[in-house]
Short mmCIF file of C-alpha atoms and ligand atoms in Angstrom, two decimals:
data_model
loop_
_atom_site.label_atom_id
_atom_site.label_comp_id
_atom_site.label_asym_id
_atom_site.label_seq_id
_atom_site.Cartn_x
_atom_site.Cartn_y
_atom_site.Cartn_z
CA UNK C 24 0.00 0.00 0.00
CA UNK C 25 1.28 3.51 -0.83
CA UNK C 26 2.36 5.69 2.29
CA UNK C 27 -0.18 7.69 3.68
CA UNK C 28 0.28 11.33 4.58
CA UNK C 29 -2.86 12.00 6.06
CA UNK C 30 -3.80 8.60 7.82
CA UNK C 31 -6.16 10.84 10.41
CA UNK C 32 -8.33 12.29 7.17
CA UNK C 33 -10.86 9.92 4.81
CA UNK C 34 -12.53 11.82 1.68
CA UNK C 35 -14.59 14.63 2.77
CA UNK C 36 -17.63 14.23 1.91
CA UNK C 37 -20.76 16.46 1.42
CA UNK C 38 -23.43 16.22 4.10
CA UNK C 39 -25.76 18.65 3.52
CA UNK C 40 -27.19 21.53 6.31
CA UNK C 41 -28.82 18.60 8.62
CA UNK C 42 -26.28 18.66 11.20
CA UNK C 43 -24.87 22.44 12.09
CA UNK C 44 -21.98 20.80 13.66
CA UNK C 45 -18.46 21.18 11.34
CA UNK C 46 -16.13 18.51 10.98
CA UNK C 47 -14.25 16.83 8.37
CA UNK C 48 -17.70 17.50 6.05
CA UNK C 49 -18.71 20.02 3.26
CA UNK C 50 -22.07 21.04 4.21
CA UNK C 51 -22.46 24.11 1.05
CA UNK C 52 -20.34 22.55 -1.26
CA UNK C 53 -21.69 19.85 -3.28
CA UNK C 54 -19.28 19.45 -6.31
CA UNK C 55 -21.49 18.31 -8.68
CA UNK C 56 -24.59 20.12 -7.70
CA UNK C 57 -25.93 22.30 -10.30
CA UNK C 58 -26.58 25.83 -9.71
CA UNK C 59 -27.44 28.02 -12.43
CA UNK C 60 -27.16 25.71 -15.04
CA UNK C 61 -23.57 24.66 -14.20
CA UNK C 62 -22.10 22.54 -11.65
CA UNK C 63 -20.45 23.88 -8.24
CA UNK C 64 -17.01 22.58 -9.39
CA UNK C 65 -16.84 24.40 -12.35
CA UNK C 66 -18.51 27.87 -11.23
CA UNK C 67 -16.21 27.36 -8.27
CA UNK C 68 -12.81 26.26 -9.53
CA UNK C 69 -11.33 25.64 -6.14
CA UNK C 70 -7.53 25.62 -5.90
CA UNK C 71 -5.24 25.30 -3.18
CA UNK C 72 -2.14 27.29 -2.95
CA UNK C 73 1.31 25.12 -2.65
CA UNK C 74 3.02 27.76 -0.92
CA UNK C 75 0.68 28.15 2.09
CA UNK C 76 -0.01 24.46 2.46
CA UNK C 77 2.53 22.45 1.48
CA UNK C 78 5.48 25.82 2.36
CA UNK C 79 4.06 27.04 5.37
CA UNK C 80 5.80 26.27 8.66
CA UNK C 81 3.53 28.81 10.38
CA UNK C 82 5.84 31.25 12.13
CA UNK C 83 5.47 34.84 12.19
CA UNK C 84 7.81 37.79 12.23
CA UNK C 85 7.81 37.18 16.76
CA UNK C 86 8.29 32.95 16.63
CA UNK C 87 9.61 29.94 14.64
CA UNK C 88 7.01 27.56 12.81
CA UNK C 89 4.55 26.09 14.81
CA UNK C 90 3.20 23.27 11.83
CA UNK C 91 2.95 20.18 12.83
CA UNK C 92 3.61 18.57 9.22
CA UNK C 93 4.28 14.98 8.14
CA UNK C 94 7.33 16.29 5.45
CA UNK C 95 8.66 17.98 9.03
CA UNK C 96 12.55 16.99 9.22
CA UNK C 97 13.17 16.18 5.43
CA UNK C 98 15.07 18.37 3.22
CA UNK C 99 16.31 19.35 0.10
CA UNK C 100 15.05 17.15 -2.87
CA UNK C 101 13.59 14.68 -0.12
CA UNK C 102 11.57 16.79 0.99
CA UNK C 103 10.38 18.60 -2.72
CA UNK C 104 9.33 14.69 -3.38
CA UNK C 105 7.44 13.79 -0.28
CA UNK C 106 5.80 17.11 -0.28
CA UNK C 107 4.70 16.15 -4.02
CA UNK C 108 3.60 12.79 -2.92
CA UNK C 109 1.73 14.38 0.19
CA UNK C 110 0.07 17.21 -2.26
CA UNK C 111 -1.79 15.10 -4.48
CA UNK C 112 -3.38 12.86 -1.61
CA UNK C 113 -4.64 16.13 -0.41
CA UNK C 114 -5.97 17.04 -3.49
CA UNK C 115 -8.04 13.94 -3.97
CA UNK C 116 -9.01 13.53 -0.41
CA UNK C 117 -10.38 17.33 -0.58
CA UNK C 118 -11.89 16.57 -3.62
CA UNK C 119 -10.42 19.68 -5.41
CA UNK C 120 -9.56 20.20 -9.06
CA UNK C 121 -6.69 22.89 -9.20
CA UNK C 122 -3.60 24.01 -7.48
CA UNK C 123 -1.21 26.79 -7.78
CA UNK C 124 2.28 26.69 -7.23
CA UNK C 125 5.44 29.29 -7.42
CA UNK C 126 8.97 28.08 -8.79
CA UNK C 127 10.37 27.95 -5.50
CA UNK C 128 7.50 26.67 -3.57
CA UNK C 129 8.13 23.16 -5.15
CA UNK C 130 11.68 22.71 -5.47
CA UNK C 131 15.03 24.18 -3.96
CA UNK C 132 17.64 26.52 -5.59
CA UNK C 133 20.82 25.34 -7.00
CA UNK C 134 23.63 27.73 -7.34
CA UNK C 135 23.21 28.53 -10.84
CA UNK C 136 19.76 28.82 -12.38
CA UNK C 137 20.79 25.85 -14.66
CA UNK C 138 21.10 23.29 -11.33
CA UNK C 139 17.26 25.59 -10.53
CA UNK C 140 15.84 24.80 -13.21
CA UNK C 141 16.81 20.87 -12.71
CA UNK C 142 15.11 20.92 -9.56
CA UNK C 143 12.11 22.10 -10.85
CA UNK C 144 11.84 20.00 -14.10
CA UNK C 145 12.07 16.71 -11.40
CA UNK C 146 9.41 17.85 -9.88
CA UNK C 147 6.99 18.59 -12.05
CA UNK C 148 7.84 15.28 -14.10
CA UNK C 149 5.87 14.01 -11.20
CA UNK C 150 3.33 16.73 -11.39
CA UNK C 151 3.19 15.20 -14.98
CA UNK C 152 2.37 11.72 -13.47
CA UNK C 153 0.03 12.41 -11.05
CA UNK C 154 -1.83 14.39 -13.06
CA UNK C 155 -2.10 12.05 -15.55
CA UNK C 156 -3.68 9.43 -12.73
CA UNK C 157 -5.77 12.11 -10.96
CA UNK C 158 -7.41 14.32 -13.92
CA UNK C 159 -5.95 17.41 -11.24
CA UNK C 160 -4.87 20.71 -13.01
CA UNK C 161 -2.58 23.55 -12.37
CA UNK C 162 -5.17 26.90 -11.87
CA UNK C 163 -2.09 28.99 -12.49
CA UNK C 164 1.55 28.99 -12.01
CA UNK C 165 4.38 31.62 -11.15
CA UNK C 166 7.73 32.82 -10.15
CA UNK C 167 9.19 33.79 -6.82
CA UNK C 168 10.49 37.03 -7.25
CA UNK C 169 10.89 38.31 -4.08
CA UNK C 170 12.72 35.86 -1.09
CA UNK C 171 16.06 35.46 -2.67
CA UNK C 172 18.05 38.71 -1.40
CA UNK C 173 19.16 39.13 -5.47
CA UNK C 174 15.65 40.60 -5.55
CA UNK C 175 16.30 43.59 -2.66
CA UNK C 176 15.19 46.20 -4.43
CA UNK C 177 12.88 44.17 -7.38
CA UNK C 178 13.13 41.93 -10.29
CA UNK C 179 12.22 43.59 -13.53
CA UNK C 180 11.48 46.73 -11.75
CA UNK C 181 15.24 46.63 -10.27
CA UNK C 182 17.61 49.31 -10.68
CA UNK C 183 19.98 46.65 -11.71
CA UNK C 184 20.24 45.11 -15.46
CA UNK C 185 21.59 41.72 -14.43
CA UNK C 186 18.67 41.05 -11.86
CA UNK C 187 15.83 42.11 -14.61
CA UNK C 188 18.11 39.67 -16.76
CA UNK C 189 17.92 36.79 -14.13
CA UNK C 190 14.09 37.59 -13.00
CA UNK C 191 13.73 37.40 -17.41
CA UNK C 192 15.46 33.78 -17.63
CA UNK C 193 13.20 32.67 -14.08
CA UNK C 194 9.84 33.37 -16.00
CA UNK C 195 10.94 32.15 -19.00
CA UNK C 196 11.32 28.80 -17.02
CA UNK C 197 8.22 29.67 -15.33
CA UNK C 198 5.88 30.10 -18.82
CA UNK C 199 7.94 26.66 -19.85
CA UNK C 200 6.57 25.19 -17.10
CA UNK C 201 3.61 26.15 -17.66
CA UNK C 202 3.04 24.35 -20.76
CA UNK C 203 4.11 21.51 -19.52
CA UNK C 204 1.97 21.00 -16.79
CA UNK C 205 -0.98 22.53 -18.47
CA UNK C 206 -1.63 25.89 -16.74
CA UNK C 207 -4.46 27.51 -17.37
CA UNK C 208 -2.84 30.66 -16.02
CA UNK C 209 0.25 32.15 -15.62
CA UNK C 210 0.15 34.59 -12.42
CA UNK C 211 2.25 37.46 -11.73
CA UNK C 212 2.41 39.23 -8.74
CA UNK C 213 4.62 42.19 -8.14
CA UNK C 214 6.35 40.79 -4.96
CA UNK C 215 8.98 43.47 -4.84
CA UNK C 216 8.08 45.64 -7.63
CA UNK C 217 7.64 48.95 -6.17
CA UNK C 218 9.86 51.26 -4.17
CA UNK C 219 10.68 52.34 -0.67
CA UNK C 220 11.24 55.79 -0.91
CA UNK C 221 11.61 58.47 -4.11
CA UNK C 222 14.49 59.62 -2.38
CA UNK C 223 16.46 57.05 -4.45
CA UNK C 224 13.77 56.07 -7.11
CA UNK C 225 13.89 56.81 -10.91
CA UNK C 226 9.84 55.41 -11.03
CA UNK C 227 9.28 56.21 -14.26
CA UNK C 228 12.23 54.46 -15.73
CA UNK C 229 11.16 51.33 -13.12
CA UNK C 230 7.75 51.09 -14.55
CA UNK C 231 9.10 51.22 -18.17
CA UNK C 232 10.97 48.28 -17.61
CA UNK C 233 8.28 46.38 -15.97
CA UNK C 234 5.72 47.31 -19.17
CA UNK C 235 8.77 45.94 -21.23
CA UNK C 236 9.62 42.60 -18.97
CA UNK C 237 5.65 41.95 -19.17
CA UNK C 238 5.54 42.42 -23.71
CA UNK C 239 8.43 40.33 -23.46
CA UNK C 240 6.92 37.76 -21.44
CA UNK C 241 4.35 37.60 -23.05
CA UNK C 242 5.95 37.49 -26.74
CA UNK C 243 7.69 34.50 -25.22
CA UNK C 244 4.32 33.05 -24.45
CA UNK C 245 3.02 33.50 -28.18
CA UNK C 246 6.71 31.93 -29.14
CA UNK C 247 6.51 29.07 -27.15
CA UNK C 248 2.62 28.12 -28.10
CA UNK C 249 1.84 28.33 -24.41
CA UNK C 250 -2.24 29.97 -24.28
CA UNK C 251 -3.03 30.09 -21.07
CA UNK C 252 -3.77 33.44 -19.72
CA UNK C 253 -1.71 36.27 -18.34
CA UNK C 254 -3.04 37.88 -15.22
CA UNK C 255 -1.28 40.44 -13.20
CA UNK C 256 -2.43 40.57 -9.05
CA UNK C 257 -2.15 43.67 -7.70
CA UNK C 258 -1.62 44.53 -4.00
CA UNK C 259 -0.97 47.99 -2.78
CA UNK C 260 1.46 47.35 -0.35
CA UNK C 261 3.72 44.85 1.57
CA UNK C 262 6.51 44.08 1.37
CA UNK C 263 7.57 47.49 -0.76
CA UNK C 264 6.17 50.66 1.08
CA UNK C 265 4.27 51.30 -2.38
CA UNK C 266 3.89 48.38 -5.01
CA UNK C 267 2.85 49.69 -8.74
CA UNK C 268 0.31 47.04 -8.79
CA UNK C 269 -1.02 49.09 -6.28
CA UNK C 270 -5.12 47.88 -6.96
CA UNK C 271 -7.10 46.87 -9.69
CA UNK C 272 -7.77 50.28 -11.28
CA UNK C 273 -3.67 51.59 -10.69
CA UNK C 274 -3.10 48.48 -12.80
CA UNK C 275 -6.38 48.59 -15.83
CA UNK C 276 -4.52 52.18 -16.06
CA UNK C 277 -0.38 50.97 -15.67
CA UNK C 278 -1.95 48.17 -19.14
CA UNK C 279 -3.58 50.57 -21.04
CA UNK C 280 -0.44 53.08 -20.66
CA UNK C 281 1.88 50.22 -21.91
CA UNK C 282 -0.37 47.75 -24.02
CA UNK C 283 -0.68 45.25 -21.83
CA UNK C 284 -4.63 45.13 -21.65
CA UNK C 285 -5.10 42.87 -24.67
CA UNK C 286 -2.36 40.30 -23.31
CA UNK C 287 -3.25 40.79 -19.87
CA UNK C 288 -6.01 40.35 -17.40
CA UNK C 289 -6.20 40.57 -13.30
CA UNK C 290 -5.92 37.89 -10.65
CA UNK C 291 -7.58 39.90 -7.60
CA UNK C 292 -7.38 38.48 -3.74
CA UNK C 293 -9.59 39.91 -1.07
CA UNK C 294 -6.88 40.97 1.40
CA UNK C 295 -5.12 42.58 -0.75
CA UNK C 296 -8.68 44.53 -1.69
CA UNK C 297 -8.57 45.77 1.74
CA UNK C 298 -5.02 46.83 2.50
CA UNK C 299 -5.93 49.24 -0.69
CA UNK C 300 -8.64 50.74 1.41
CA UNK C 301 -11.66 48.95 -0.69
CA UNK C 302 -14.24 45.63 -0.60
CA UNK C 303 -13.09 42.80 -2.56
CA UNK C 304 -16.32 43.16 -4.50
CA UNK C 305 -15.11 46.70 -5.10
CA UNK C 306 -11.71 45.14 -6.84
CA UNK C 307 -13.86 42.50 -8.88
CA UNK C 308 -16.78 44.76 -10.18
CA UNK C 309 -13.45 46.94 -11.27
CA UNK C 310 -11.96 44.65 -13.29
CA UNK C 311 -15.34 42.73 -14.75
CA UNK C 312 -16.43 46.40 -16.21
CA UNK C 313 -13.07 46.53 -17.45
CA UNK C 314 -13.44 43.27 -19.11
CA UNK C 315 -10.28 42.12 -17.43
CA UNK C 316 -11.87 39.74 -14.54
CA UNK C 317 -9.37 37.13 -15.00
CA UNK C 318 -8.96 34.92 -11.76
CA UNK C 319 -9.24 35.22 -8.00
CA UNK C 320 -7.40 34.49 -4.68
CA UNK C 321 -9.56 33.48 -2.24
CA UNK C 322 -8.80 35.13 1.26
CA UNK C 323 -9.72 37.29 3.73
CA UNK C 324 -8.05 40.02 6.19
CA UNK C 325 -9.31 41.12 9.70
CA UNK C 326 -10.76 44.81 10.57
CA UNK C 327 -8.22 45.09 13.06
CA UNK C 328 -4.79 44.36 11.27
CA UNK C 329 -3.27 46.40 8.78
CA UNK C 330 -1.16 43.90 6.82
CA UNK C 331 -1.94 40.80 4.76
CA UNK C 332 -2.78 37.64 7.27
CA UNK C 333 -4.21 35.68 3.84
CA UNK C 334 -7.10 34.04 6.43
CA UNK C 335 -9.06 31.39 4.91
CA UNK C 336 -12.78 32.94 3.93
CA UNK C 337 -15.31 32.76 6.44
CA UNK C 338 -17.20 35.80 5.76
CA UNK C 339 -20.65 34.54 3.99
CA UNK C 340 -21.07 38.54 3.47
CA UNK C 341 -18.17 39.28 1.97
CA UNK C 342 -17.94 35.55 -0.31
CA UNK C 343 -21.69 36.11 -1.38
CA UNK C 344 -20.59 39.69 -2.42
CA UNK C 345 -17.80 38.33 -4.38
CA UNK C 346 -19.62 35.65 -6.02
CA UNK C 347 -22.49 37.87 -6.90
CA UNK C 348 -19.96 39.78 -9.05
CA UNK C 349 -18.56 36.39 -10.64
CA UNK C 350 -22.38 35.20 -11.27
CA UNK C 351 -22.99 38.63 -13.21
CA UNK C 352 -19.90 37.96 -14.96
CA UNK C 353 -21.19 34.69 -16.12
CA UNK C 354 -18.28 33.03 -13.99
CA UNK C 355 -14.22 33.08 -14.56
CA UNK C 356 -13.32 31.27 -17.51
CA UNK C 357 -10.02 29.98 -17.22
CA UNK C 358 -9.96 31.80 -13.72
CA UNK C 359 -10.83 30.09 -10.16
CA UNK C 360 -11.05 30.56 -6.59
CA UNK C 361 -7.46 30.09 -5.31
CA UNK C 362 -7.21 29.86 -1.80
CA UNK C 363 -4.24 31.92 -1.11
CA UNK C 364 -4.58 31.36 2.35
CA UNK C 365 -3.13 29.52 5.71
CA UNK C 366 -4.46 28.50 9.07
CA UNK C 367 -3.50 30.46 11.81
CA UNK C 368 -0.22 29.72 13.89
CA UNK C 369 -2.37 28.56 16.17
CA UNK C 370 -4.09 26.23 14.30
CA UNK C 371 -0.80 23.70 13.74
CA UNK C 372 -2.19 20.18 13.11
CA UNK C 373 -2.33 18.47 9.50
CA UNK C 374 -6.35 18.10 10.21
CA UNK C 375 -6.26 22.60 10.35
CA UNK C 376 -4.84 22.40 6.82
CA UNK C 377 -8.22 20.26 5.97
CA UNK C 378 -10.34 22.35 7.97
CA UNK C 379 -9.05 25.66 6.53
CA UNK C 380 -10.03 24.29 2.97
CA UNK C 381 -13.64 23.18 4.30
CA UNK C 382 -14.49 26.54 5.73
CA UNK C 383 -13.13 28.80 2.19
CA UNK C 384 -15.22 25.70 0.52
CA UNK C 385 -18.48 25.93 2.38
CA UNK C 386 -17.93 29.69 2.86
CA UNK C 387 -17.84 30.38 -0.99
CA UNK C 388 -20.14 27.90 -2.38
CA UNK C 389 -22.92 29.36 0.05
CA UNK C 390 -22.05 32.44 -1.29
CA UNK C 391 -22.24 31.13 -4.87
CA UNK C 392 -25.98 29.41 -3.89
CA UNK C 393 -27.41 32.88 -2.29
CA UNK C 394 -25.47 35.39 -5.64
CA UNK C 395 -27.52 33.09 -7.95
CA UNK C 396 -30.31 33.75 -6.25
CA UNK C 397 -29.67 37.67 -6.22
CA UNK C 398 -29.13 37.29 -9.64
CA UNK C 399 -31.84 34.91 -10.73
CA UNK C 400 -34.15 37.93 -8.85
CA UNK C 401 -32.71 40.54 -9.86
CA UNK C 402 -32.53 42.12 -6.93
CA UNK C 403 -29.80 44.66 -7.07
CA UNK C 404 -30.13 44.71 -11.02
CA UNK C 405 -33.64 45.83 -11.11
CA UNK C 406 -33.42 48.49 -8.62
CA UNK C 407 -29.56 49.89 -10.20
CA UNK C 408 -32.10 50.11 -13.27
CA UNK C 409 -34.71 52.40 -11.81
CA UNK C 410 -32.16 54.64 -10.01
CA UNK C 411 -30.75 55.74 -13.06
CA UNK C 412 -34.32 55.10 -15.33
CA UNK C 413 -34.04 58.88 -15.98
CA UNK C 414 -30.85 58.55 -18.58
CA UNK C 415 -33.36 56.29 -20.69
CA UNK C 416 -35.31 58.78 -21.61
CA UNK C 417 -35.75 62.53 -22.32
CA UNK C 418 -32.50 64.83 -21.27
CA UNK C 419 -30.61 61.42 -19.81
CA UNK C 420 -31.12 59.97 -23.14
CA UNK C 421 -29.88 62.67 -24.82
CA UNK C 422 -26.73 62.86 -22.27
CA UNK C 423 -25.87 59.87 -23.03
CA UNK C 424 -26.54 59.88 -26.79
CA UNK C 425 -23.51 62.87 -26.56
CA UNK C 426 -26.26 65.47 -28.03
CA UNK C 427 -25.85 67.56 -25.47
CA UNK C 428 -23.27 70.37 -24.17
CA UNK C 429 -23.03 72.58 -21.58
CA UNK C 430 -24.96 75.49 -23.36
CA UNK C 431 -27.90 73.23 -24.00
CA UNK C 432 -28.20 72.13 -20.51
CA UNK C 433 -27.57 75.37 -19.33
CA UNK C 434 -30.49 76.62 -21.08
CA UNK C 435 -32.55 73.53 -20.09
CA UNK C 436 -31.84 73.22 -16.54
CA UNK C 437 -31.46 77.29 -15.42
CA UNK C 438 -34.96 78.31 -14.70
CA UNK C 439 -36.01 74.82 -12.58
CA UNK C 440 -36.46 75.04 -8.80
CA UNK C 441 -35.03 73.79 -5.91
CA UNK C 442 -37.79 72.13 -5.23
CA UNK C 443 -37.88 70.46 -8.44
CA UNK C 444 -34.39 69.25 -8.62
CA UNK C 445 -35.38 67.62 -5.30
CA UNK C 446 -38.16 65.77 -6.81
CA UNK C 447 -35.74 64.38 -9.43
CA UNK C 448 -33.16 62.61 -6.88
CA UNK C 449 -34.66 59.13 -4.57
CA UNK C 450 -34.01 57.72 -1.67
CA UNK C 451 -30.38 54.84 -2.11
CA UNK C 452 -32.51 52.46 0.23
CA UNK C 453 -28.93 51.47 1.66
CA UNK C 454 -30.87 50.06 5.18
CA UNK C 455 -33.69 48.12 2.81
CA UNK C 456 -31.14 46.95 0.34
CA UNK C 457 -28.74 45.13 3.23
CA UNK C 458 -32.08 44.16 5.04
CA UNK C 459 -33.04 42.26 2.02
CA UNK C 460 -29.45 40.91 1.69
CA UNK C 461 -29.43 39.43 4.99
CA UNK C 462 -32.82 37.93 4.10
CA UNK C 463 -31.22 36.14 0.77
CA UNK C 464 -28.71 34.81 2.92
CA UNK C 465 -30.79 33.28 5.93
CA UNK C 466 -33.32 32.11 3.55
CA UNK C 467 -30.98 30.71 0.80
CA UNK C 468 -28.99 29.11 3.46
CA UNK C 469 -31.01 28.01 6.40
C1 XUL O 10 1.19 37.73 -1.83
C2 XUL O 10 0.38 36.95 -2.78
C3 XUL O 10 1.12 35.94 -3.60
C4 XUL O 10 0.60 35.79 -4.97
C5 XUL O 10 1.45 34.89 -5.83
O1 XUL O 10 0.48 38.60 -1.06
O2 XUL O 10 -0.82 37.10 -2.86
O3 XUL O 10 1.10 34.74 -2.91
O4 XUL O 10 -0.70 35.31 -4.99
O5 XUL O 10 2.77 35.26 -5.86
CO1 CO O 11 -2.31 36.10 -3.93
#
């Protein structure tokens, strides 16, 4: 019998709402349920992140690791292989279709980025295998830009040739990989591309290179044959003061300046949302009017901390929000829901890494169940319509149809009254609009 990684864990199956308790159980998601006219699994997309689960020793910038992990004393290429090995029985015991990985997440550096490169091409050899066996797919892959000290100061946003050379070379390995394991993405976040201070910043010059280093990588794409899709993630800060990626609209307008948006699309996370001040539905209704709603990372951060904590989604609010914006888009196409997320240090055992899927799992496929319902209702639609009924007709119309100017409305608008301009604005109905939220949500979910 193969070794088992998880011997405390079976499959974890779906048991409905009947008993309230939690435990190793989906009781929202129900992978081939159909909702709207298309299964859970494939509205959903659910991917877990190597990094956090397979990487993540739990320790924060005060202690060491806390994880209690089964790969705990390997190293080196031992451990890259039993970490493999260990992945994809979490994957099928889950029950998941996707996961994510970064270059460095699965295998360790050499000295040159030739002996790298080795490392990586063992490993995903087996991803090759497995994924031949299991039917699992890679949501997205990408390159870490950011631990190795080379990157200090950035990769293709560095003030220094040879490191936008090397950071050129690592995704160039990264988009080969990518092909070979089947990607449907390839992800890049802007780890360290920003700047501390302008003190010692030419920003202009840094952002140049970074439109170039993106064309080129994604010439090298075309080049290679390799169509899955480009997606930048923005984040506005941490670890650089001020990232250019700062949110999704700094980065719609950072692709339009360069010609990136026809290559390009976004990959937005909700804790990174909220470190740039806004909701996470905020970010994806930004990007879906853009017509650059690419993928999603599935997280959430806490009212009371200012930095990124990438907590696993429990916030039905928040998820039902974000799905309601992925309904109206029609879902995410080669996108998912990638749970870039960890337990807490507290949380240490290999069970917490199960749990911490199951609640981001429940959490979003309730909020898939109640957004279809908004949407099916048109709740939000119908009354959006209403509030701005008076651009379909008379002066709106003609607004909008650009046969106006400000002469004409001058003329049309100077002799009304007060009291009449006050009978053309209503009432937002914030209080009955959440009311009625909350009501979707109990109702759809009870
Ligand atoms: C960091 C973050 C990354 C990206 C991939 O905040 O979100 O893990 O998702 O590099
Ligand atoms: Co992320």
């Amino acid at each position: 019998m193969a070794k088992t990684y998880f011997p405390n864990v079976d499959k974890i199956p779906f048991v409905g709402t009947s008993s309230l308790k939690s435990g190793l159980n989906y009781h929202y998601y129900n992978a081939d349920e159909v909702i709207g006219g298309k299964k859970m699994r494939d509205w959903l997309r659910f991917s877990v992140a190597y990094w956090h689960t397979f990487g993540q020793q739990l320790n924060d910038i005060f202690g060491d690791g806390t994880a209690i992990r089964p790969w705990n004393g390997l190293t080196g290429m031992d451990l890259a292989k039993a970490r493999v090995e260990a992945a994809f029985e979490f994957y099928d015991k889950m029950g998941v279709d996707f996961f994510c990985f970064h270059d460095r997440d699965i295998a360790p550096e050499g000295d040159t980025l030739r002996e790298t490169n080795k490392n990586i091409e063992t490993i995903t050899d087996m991803f090759v295998d497995y994924q031949k066996q299991t039917g699992m797919k890679v949501l997205w892959n990408t390159a870490n830009m950011f631990t190795n000290p080379r990157f200090v100061s950035g990769a293709a946003s560095s003030p220094f040739a040879d490191i936008f050379a090397f950071a050129a070379a690592q995704v160039k390995e990264g988009l080969d990989t990518a092909k070979k394991v089947g990607a449907e993405n390839y992800v890049f976040w802007g780890g360290r591309e920003g700047y501390e201070t302008l003190l010692n910043t030419d920003m202009l010059r840094e952002q140049e290179h970074l439109a170039k280093f993106f064309h080129m990588a994604a010439d090298y794409a075309k080049e290679i044959g390799y169509t899955g899709q480009l997606l930048l993630e923005p984040k506005p800060k941490e670890p650089m003061m001020h990232q250019y990626d700062f949110d999704a609209a700094t980065t719609i307008a950072f692709m339009k300046t360069y010609g990136l948006d026809g290559t390009y699309k976004l990959n937005l996370e909700g804790n990174h949302a909220n470190l740039a001040g806004h909701t996470y539905q905020h970010e994806i209704r930004t990007a879906r009017e853009a017509g650059l709603l690419g993928s999603l990372d599935a997280n959430q951060g806490d009212k009371l901390i200012g930095w990124d904590i990438d907590e696993f989604p429990s916030d039905l609010y928040e998820a039902t929000l974000a799905m309601y914006e992925v309904v109206e888009n029609g879902g995410l196409g080669k996108g998912g829901l990638n749970f870039d997320a960890k337990p807490r240090r507290s949380s240490f055992t290999p069970e917490d890494m199960f749990y911490g899927h199951i609640v981001g799992m429940d959490t979003f496929a309730a909020g898939l169940k109640v957004a279809t319902r908004l949407h099916d209702d048109r709740v939000f639609d119908d009354f959006i319509k209403d509030r701005y009924a008076s651009y379909d007709e008379g002066i709106g119309a003609s607004i909008e149809a650009g046969k106006e100017d400000f002469k004409s409305l001058n003329d049309y608008i100077i002799d009304k009254p007060q009291s009449a301009l006050l009978a053309a604005t209503k009432s937002g109905r914030l209080e009955e609009l959440k009311d009625t939220l909350n009501h979707y949500i109990i109702d759809t979910l009870k």
